[in-house]
XYZ file of C-alpha atoms in Angstrom:
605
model
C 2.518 -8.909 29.312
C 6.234 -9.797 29.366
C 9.148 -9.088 27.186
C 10.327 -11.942 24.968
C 14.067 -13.005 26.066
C 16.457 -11.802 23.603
C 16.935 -13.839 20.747
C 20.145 -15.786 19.602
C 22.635 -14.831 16.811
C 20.365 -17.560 14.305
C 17.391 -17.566 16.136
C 16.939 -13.529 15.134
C 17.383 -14.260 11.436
C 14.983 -17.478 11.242
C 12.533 -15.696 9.500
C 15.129 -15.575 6.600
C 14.705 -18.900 4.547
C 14.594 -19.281 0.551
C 10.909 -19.931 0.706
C 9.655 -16.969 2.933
C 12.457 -14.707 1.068
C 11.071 -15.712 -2.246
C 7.247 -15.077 -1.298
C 8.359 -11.698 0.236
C 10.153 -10.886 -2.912
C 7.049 -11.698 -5.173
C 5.192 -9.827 -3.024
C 7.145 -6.382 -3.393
C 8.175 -6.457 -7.114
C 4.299 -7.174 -7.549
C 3.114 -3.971 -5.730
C 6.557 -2.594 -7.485
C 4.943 -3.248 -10.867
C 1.430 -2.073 -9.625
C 2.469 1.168 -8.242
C 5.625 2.347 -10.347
C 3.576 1.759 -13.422
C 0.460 3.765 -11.636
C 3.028 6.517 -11.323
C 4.064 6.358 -15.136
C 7.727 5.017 -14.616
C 6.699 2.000 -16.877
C 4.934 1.287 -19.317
C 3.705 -2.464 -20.069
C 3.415 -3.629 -22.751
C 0.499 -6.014 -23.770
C 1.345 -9.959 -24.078
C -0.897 -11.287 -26.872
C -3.259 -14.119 -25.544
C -3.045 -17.804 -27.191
C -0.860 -20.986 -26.505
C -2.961 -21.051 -23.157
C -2.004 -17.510 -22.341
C -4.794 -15.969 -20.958
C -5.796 -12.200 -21.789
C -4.716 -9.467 -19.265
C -0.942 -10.126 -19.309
C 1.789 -7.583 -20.073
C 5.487 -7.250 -19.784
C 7.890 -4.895 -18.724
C 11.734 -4.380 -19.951
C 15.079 -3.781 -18.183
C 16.598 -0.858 -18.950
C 19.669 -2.927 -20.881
C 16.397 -4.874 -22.997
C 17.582 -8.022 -21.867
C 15.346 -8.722 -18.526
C 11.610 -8.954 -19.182
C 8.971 -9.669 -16.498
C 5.603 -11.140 -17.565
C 2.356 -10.946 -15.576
C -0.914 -10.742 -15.619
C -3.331 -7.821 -14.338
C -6.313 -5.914 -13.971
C -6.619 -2.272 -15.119
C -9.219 -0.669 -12.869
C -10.731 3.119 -12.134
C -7.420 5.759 -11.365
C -5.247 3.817 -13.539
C -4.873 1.158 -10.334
C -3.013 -2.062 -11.756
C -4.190 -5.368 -9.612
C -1.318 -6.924 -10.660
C -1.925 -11.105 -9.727
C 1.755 -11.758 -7.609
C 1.609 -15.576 -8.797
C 1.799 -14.551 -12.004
C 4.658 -12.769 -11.958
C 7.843 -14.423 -13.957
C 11.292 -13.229 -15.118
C 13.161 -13.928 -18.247
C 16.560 -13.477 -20.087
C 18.227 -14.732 -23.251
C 15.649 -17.367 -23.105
C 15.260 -18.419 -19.983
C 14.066 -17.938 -16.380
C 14.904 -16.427 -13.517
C 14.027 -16.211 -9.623
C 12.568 -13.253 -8.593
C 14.744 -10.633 -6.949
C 13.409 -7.472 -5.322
C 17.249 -6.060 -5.392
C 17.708 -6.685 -8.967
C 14.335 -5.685 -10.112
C 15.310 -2.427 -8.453
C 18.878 -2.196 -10.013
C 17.848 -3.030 -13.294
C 15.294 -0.449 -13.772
C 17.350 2.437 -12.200
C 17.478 4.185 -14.960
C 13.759 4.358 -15.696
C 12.970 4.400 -12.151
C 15.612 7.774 -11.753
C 17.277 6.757 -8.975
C 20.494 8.881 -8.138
C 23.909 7.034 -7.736
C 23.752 8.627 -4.502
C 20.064 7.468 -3.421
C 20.271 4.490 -5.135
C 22.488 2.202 -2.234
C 20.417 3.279 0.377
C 17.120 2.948 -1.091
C 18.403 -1.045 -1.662
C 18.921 -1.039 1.876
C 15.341 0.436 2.170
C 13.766 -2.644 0.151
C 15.792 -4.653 2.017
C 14.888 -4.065 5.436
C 10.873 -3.940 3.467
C 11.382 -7.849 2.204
C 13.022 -8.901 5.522
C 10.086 -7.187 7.448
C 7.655 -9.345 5.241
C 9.354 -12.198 5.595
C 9.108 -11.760 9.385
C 5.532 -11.688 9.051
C 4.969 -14.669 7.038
C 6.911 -16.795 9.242
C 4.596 -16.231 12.313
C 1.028 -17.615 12.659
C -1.773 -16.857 9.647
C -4.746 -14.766 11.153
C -7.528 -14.833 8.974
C -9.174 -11.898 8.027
C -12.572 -13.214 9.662
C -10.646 -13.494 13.280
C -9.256 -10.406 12.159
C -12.290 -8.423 12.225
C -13.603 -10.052 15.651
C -10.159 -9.211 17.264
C -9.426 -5.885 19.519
C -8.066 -2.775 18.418
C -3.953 -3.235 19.237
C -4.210 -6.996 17.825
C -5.531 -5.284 14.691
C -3.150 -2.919 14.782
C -0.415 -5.561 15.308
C -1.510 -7.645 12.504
C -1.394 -4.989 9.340
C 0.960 -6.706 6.895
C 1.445 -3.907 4.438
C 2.266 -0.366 5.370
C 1.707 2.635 3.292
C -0.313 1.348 -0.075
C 1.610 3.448 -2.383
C 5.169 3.244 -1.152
C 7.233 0.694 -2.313
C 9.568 0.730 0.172
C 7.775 1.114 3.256
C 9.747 -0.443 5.774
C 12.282 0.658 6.094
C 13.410 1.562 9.661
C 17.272 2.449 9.067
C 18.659 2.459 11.899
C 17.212 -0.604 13.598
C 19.202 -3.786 13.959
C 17.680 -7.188 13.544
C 17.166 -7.120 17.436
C 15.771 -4.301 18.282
C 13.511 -4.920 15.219
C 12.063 -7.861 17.093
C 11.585 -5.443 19.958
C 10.070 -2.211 18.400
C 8.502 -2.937 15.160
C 4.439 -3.046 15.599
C 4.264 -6.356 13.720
C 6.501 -7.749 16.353
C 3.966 -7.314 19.231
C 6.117 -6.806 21.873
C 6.049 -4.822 24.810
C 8.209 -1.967 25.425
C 9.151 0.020 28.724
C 9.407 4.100 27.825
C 12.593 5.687 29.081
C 12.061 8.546 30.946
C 14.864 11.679 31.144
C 14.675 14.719 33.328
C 15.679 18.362 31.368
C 16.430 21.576 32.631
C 13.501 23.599 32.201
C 16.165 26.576 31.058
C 16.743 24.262 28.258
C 12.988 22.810 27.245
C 9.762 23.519 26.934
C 6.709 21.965 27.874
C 3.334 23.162 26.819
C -0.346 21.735 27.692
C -3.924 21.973 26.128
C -5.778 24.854 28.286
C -7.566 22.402 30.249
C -4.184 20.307 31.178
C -1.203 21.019 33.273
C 2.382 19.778 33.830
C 1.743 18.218 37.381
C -1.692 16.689 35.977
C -0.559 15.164 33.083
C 2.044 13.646 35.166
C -0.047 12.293 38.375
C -2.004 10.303 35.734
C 0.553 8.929 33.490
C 3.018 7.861 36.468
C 2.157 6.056 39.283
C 3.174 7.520 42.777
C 5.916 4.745 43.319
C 7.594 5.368 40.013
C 7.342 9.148 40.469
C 9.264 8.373 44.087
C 11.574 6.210 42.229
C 12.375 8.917 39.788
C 12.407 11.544 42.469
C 14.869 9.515 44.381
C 17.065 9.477 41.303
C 17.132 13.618 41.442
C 17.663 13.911 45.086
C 21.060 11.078 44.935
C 22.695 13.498 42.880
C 21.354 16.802 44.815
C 18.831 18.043 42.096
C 16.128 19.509 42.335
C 13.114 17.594 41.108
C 10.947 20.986 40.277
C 13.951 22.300 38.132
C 13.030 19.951 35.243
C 10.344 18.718 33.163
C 10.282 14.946 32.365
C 10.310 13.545 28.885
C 9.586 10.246 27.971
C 12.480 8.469 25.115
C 12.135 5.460 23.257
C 14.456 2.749 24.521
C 16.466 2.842 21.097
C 16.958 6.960 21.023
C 18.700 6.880 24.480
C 20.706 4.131 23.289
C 21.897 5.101 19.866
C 21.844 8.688 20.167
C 20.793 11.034 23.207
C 23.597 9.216 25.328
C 26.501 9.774 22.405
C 25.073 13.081 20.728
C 24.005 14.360 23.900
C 26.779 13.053 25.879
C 27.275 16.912 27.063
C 24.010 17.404 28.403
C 24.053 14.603 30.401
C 27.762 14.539 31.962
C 26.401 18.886 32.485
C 23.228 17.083 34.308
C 21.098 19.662 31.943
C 19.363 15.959 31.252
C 19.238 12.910 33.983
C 18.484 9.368 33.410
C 15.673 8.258 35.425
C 15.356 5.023 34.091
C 12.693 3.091 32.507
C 8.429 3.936 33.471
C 6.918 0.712 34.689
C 4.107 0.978 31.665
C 4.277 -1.740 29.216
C 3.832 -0.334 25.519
C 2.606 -1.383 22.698
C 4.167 0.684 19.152
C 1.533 1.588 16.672
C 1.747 1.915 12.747
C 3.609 4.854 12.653
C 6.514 3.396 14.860
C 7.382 6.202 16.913
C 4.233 6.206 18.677
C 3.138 3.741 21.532
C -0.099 3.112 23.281
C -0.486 2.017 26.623
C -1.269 -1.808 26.999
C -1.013 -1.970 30.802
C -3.568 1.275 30.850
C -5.234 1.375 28.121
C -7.136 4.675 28.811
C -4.080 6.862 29.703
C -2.628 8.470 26.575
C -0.200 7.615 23.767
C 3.044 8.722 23.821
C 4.820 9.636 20.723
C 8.749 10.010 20.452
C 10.987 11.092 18.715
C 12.747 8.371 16.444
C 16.121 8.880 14.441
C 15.666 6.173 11.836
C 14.989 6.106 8.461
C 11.677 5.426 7.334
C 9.780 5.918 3.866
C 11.394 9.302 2.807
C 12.218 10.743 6.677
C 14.051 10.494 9.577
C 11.179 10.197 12.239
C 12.594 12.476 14.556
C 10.319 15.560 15.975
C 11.085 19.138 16.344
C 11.420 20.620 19.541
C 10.425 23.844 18.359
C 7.426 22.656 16.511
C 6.218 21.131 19.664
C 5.608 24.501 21.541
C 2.321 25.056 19.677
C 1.226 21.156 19.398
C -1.298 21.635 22.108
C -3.051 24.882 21.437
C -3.459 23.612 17.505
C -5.266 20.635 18.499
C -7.286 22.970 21.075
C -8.305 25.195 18.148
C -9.240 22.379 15.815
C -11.451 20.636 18.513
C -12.957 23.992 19.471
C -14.003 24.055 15.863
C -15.125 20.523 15.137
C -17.304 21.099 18.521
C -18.881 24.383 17.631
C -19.656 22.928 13.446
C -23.173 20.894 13.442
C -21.796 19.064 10.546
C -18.921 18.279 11.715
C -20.464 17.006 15.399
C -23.594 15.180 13.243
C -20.639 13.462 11.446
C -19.608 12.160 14.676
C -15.966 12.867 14.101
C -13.564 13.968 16.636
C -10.052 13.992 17.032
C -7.605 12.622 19.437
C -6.218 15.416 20.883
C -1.726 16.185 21.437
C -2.994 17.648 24.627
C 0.760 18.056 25.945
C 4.541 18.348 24.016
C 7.560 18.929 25.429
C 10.765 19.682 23.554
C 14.583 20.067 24.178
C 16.553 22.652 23.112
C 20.068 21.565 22.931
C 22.301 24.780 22.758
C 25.275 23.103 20.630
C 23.193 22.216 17.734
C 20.814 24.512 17.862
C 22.992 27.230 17.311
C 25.128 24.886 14.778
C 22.152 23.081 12.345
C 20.294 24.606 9.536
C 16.322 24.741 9.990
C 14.961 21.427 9.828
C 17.892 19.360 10.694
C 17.580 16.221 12.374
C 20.012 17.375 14.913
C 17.294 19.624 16.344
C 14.690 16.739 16.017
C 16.053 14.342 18.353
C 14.474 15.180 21.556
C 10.875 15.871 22.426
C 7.425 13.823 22.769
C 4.233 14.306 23.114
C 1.151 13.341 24.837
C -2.138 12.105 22.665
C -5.163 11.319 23.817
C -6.386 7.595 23.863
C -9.510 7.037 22.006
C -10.371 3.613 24.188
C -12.553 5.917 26.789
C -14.659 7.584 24.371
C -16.219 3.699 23.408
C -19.941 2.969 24.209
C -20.539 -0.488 25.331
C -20.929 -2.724 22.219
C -18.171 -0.629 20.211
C -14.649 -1.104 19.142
C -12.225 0.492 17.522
C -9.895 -0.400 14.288
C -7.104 1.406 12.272
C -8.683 2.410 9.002
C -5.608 0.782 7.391
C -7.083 -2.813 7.650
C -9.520 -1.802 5.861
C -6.999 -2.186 3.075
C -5.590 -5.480 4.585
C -5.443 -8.782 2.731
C -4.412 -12.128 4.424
C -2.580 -14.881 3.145
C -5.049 -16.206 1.436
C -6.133 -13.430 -0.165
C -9.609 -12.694 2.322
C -10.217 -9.188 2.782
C -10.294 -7.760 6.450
C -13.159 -5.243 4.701
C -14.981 -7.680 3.374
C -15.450 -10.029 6.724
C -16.481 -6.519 8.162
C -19.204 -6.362 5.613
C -20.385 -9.921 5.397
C -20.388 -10.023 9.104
C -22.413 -6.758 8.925
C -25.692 -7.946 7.366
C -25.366 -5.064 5.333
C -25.068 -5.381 1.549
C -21.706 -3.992 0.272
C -23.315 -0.407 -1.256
C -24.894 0.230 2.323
C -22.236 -0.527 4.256
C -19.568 1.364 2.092
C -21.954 4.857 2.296
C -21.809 4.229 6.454
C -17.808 4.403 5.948
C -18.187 7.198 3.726
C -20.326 9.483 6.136
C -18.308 8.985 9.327
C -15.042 9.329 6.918
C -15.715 11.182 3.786
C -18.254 13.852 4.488
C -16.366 15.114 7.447
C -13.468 15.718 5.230
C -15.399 17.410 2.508
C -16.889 19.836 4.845
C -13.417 20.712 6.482
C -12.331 21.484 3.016
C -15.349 23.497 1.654
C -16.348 25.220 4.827
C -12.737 26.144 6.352
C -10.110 24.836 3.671
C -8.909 22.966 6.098
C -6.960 20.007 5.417
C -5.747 16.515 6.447
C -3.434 14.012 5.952
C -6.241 11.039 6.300
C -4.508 8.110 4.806
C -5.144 4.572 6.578
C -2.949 4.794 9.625
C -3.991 8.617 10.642
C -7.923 7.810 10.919
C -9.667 5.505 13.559
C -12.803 3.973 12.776
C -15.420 3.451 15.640
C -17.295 0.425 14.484
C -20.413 -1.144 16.083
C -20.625 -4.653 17.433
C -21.758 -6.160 13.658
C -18.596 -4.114 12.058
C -20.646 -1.436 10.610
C -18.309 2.625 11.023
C -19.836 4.201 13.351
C -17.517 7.458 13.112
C -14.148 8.198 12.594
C -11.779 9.643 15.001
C -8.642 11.520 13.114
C -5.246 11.983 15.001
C -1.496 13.021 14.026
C -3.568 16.400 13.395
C -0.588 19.523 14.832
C 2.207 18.156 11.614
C -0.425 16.764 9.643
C -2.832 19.626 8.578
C -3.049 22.665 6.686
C -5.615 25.691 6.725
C -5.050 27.026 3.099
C -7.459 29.821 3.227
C -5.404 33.109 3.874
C -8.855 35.136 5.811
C -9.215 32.305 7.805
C -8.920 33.848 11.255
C -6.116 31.912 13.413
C -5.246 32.571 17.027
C -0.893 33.650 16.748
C -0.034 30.364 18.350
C -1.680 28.571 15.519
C -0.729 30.522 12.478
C 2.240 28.123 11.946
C -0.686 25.895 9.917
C -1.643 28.568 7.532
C -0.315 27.543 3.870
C 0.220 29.167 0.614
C -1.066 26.859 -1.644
C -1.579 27.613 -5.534
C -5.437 27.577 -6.283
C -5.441 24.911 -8.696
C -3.758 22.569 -6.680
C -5.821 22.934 -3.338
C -8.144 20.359 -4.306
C -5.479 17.277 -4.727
C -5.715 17.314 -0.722
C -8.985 15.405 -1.877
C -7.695 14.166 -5.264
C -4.575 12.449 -3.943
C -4.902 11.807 -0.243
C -8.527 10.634 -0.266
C -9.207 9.328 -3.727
C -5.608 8.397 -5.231
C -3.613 7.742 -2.194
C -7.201 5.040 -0.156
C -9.911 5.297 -2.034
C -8.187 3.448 -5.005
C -6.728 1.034 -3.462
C -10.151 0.013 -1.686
C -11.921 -0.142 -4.738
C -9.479 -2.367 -5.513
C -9.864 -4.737 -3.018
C -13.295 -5.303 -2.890
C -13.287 -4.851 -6.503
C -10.863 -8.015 -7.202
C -12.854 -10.212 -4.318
C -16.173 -9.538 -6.126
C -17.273 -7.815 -3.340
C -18.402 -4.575 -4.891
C -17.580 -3.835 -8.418
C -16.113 -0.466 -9.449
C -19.145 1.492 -10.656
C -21.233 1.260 -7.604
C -18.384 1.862 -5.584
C -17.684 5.223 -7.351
C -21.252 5.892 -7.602
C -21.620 5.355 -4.047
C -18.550 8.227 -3.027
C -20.221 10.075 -5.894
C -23.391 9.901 -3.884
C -21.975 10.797 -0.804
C -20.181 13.986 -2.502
C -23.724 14.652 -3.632
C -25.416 14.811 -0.918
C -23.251 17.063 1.448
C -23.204 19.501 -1.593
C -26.805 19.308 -1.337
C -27.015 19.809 2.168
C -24.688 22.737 1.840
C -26.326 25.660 -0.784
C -24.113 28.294 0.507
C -21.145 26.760 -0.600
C -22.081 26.199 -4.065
C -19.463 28.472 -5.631
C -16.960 26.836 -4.168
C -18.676 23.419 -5.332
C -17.996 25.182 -8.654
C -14.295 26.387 -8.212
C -13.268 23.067 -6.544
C -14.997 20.742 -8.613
C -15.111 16.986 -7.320
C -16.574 15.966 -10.687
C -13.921 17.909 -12.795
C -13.186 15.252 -16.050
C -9.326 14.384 -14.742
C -6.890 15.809 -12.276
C -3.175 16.262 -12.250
C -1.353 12.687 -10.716
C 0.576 13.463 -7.886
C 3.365 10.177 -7.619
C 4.859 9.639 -4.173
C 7.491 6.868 -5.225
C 8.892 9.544 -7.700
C 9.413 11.707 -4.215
C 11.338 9.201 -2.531
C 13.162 7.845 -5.198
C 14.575 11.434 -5.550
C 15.539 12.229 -2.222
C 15.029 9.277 0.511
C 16.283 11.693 3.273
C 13.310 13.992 3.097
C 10.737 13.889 0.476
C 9.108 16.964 0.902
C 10.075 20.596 3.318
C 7.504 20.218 5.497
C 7.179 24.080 5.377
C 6.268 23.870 1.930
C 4.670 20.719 0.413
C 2.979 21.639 -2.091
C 6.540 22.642 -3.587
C 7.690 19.406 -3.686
C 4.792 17.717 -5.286
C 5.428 15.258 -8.564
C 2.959 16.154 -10.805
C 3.164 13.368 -13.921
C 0.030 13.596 -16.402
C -3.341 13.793 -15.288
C -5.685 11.134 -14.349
C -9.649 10.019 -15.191
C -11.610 11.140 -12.474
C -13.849 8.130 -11.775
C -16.669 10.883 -10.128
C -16.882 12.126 -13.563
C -19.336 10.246 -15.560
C -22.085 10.772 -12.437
C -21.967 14.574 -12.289
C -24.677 15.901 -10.639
């Protein structure tokens, strides 16, 4: 695997042509209509049917009254709008108008809330979003079929979409058009790590009790590149066992560790090695790469000081120190559970972390600040040993995908299954669903499980296997306060109100996936919407069946309850781009806008 010579001036905007900027501009003001009025910033208003209108069609109005935007749409289970993006047309004073993502934006400010403040950069936002989709649609159409008979990083690679609820989800501020081509996953292309030496009186570096600093290093660096880098050290008379080394992405070394660190380096507290000799691959989440040249050594994640749906993706030196022993405690726990190992679920251990602590800033920047997030990494395990012969592994985000021509990637998983639609969707919900409901009921312990967090293990016909969860140390939350937790773990204890522990099922598993894959196979006739629900309400069912001694909490936290409240994610970013939510607090920053039907409801056991 190569790296693709640097494009020209032109050649890096090609992807930019009327056409492909039109289609990409269809395609966000559609999921803008979809998911804004989900959230209850608009409300359409029915288009009566005749002069061959068809039924289903509704409008929505500029703030001023003078723009309206027709379209028609499908109102399905969770108040999830399958808005048709052909459909979609814009009028004033009689006539009409091209679609424009920027305008659509501007002209519903007011109803959408957007801050004078917020509202430039969140432009630049769905910007950099329709100029990332038009990227994609100018390289080659891969079915959904070939899409679910390729390997794991070309799946990963060919996600169009992002985050299903965020408008704006590609962002990437920060990133110019080049090193977009280089780093973004969609792009494919290889990238070489760049690894830094730091004074171990200025970082620390912490391991999984079965893992050390020397180990971890002898098997992700070759002996040659570990001479290299120890020749580096010696030309400048340092001592090799005086500092840990930290892998960088390319872009953070060249935008900010070598200008905002400038003093650590000209104080040699950090030293350049150059770049490791692995070639990279970056995954969904951007910051985080997994090794194409060995695919069995372990993911590196990085931290990243761009903009991206609500945060800069830096990571927190300080939060790093107890990265490893968290993820030993929850795989301790998932091991020693019979539910939880009958599941089949595991997690990809963040069996290492190191983290810089940069003197200046730390003792300058409030708690929190990106200043004191812009220098650490950590090592995750790689779920590619773990495979049987005849398995494979895919991001449970295609599972949401839809190509150009509108095939699902789930539903070539099914048909190539053998499996009618029902069967196959209780497999997914077994190795997916049940895990999480034990977690909560058992422990109240928590995930973040959307699409891009959870690996699926699928057999050689497509059928899930089990799931394998990652991003677990920032990600999850124990909310019971008994819940015994060893000191260096206590940082994942929350205070959550009682009526609000169960949206961690609600929203992130039902509102925020679940939704949106009834949707899908909903729209392609693949499943319709009451087995589907009848089929999670099984699966909710049955676990509470297999699980008598939990009944009262059955009762408190009730899966079946007639509506719960609708927590709206837009609404977050659209009020504060820079950081949606304190990370110390989330439930604090939660939207809460009305309540929504709970589709469980109507099979209560």
């Amino acid at each position: 695997m190569t790296a693709p010579a640097a494009p020209t001036p032109r050649d890096a905007v090609a992807h930019l042509t009327p056409e492909l900027w039109e289609q990409a501009n269809r395609l966000l003001i559609r999921k803008a209509l979809a998911e804004f009025t989900h959230e209850r910033l608009f409300v359409p208003a029915p288009l009566p049917g005749g002069d061959g209108e068809p039924a289903g069609r509704f409008a929505v109005t500029s703030d001023d009254g003078g723009t309206e935007y027709r379209f028609a749409a499908r109102k399905l289970s969770l108040d999830h709008w399958q808005v048709d993006a052909e459909s979609i047309t814009r009028h004033r004073d009689g006539g009409r108008l091209p679609l424009d993502a920027l305008a659509f934006i501007t002209e519903f400010r007011g109803s959408l809330g957007i801050g004078e403040q917020i509202l430039p950069v969140y432009l630049e936002e769905i910007s950099s979003t329709l100029a990332s989709t038009a990227f994609k649609l100018s390289g080659p159409s891969i079915s959904a079929d070939r899409l679910a008979r390729s390997d794991f990083q070309e799946i990963e690679a060919g996600m169009t979409e992002g985050h299903p609820c965020f408008v704006a989800n590609n962002g990437r501020l920060g990133f110019d058009i080049a090193e977009y081509r280089a780093y973004a996953p969609e792009a494919g292309a290889p990238v070489r790590l760049i690894w830094l030496a730091a004074h171990r009186g200025c970082a620390t570096f912490t391991t999984s009790a079965d893992l050390s600093y020397d180990k971890l290093l002898l098997s992700e660096l070759s002996a040659p590149t570990l001479r290299r880098f120890s020749s580096v050290m010696s030309e400048q008379d340092l001592d090799m066992d005086e500092y840990f080394l930290i892998p960088v992405h390319p872009w953070q070394w060249w935008n900010k560790l070598s200008v905002t660190f400038a003093a650590e380096v000209a104080q040699r507290n950090l030293v350049c090695l150059g770049h490791g000799d692995d070639e990279h691959l970056a995954q969904q989440s951007i910051r985080t790469f997994f090794n194409a040249s060995h695919p069995g050594k372990h993911y590196v994640k990085t931290a990243l000081s761009v903009l991206n749906m609500g945060f800069l993706r830096g990571l927190s030196a300080e939060y790093m120190k107890a990265t490893p022993a968290i993820n030993d405690w929850l795989a301790g726990l998932i091991a020693e559970d019979e539910v939880l190992r009958d599941s089949g679920l595991s997690i990809l251990r963040e069996c290492a972390a190191v983290g810089y602590h940069a003197a200046p800033y730390e003792a300058a920047a409030p708690k929190g600040s990106p200043y004191l997030k812009m220098l650490a990494a950590l090592w995750r395990e790689s779920p590619v040993p773990r495979l049987a012969p005849g398995e494979r592994l895919a991001t449970m985000a295609s599972l949401l995908h839809v190509d150009r021509e509108g095939g699902s990637f789930a539903t070539s998983l099914i048909e190539r299954s053998g499996l009618d639609a029902a069967t196959w969707l209780r497999r997914y919900l077994d190795t997916y669903l049940t895990p999480l409901l034990h977690c909560f009921y058992e422990y109240e312990l928590v995930f973040m499980p959307h699409g891009e967090n959870v690996i699926l293990v699928l057999d050689e016909d497509g059928v899930p296997k089990r799931s394998i969860f990652k991003d677990i140390a920032e990600e999850i939350a124990v909310m019971n306060p008994d819940t015994p937790l060893p000191a260096e773990v206590e940082r994942i204890r929350a205070e959550v109100p009682e009526e609000m522990k169960i949206l961690s099922l609600f929203t992130d598993v039902f509102d925020c996936f679940l939704r949106f894959l009834n949707g899908t196979l909903a729209d392609r006739g693949t499943l319709d919407e009451d087995t589907f629900w009848s089929t999670v309400a099984d699966c909710v069912r049955d676990y509470q069946k297999s699980a008598p001694h939990l009944a009262d909490r059955f009762k408190r936290y009730d899966l079946f309850a007639d509506s719960f409240p609708l927590s709206c994610l837009n609404r977050l970013q659209l009020r504060n781009n820079q950081q949606m939510v304190d990370l110390q607090d989330p439930a604090g920053a939660l939207q809460l806008i009305g309540e929504l039907d709970n589709p469980l409801a109507r099979f209560t056991p």
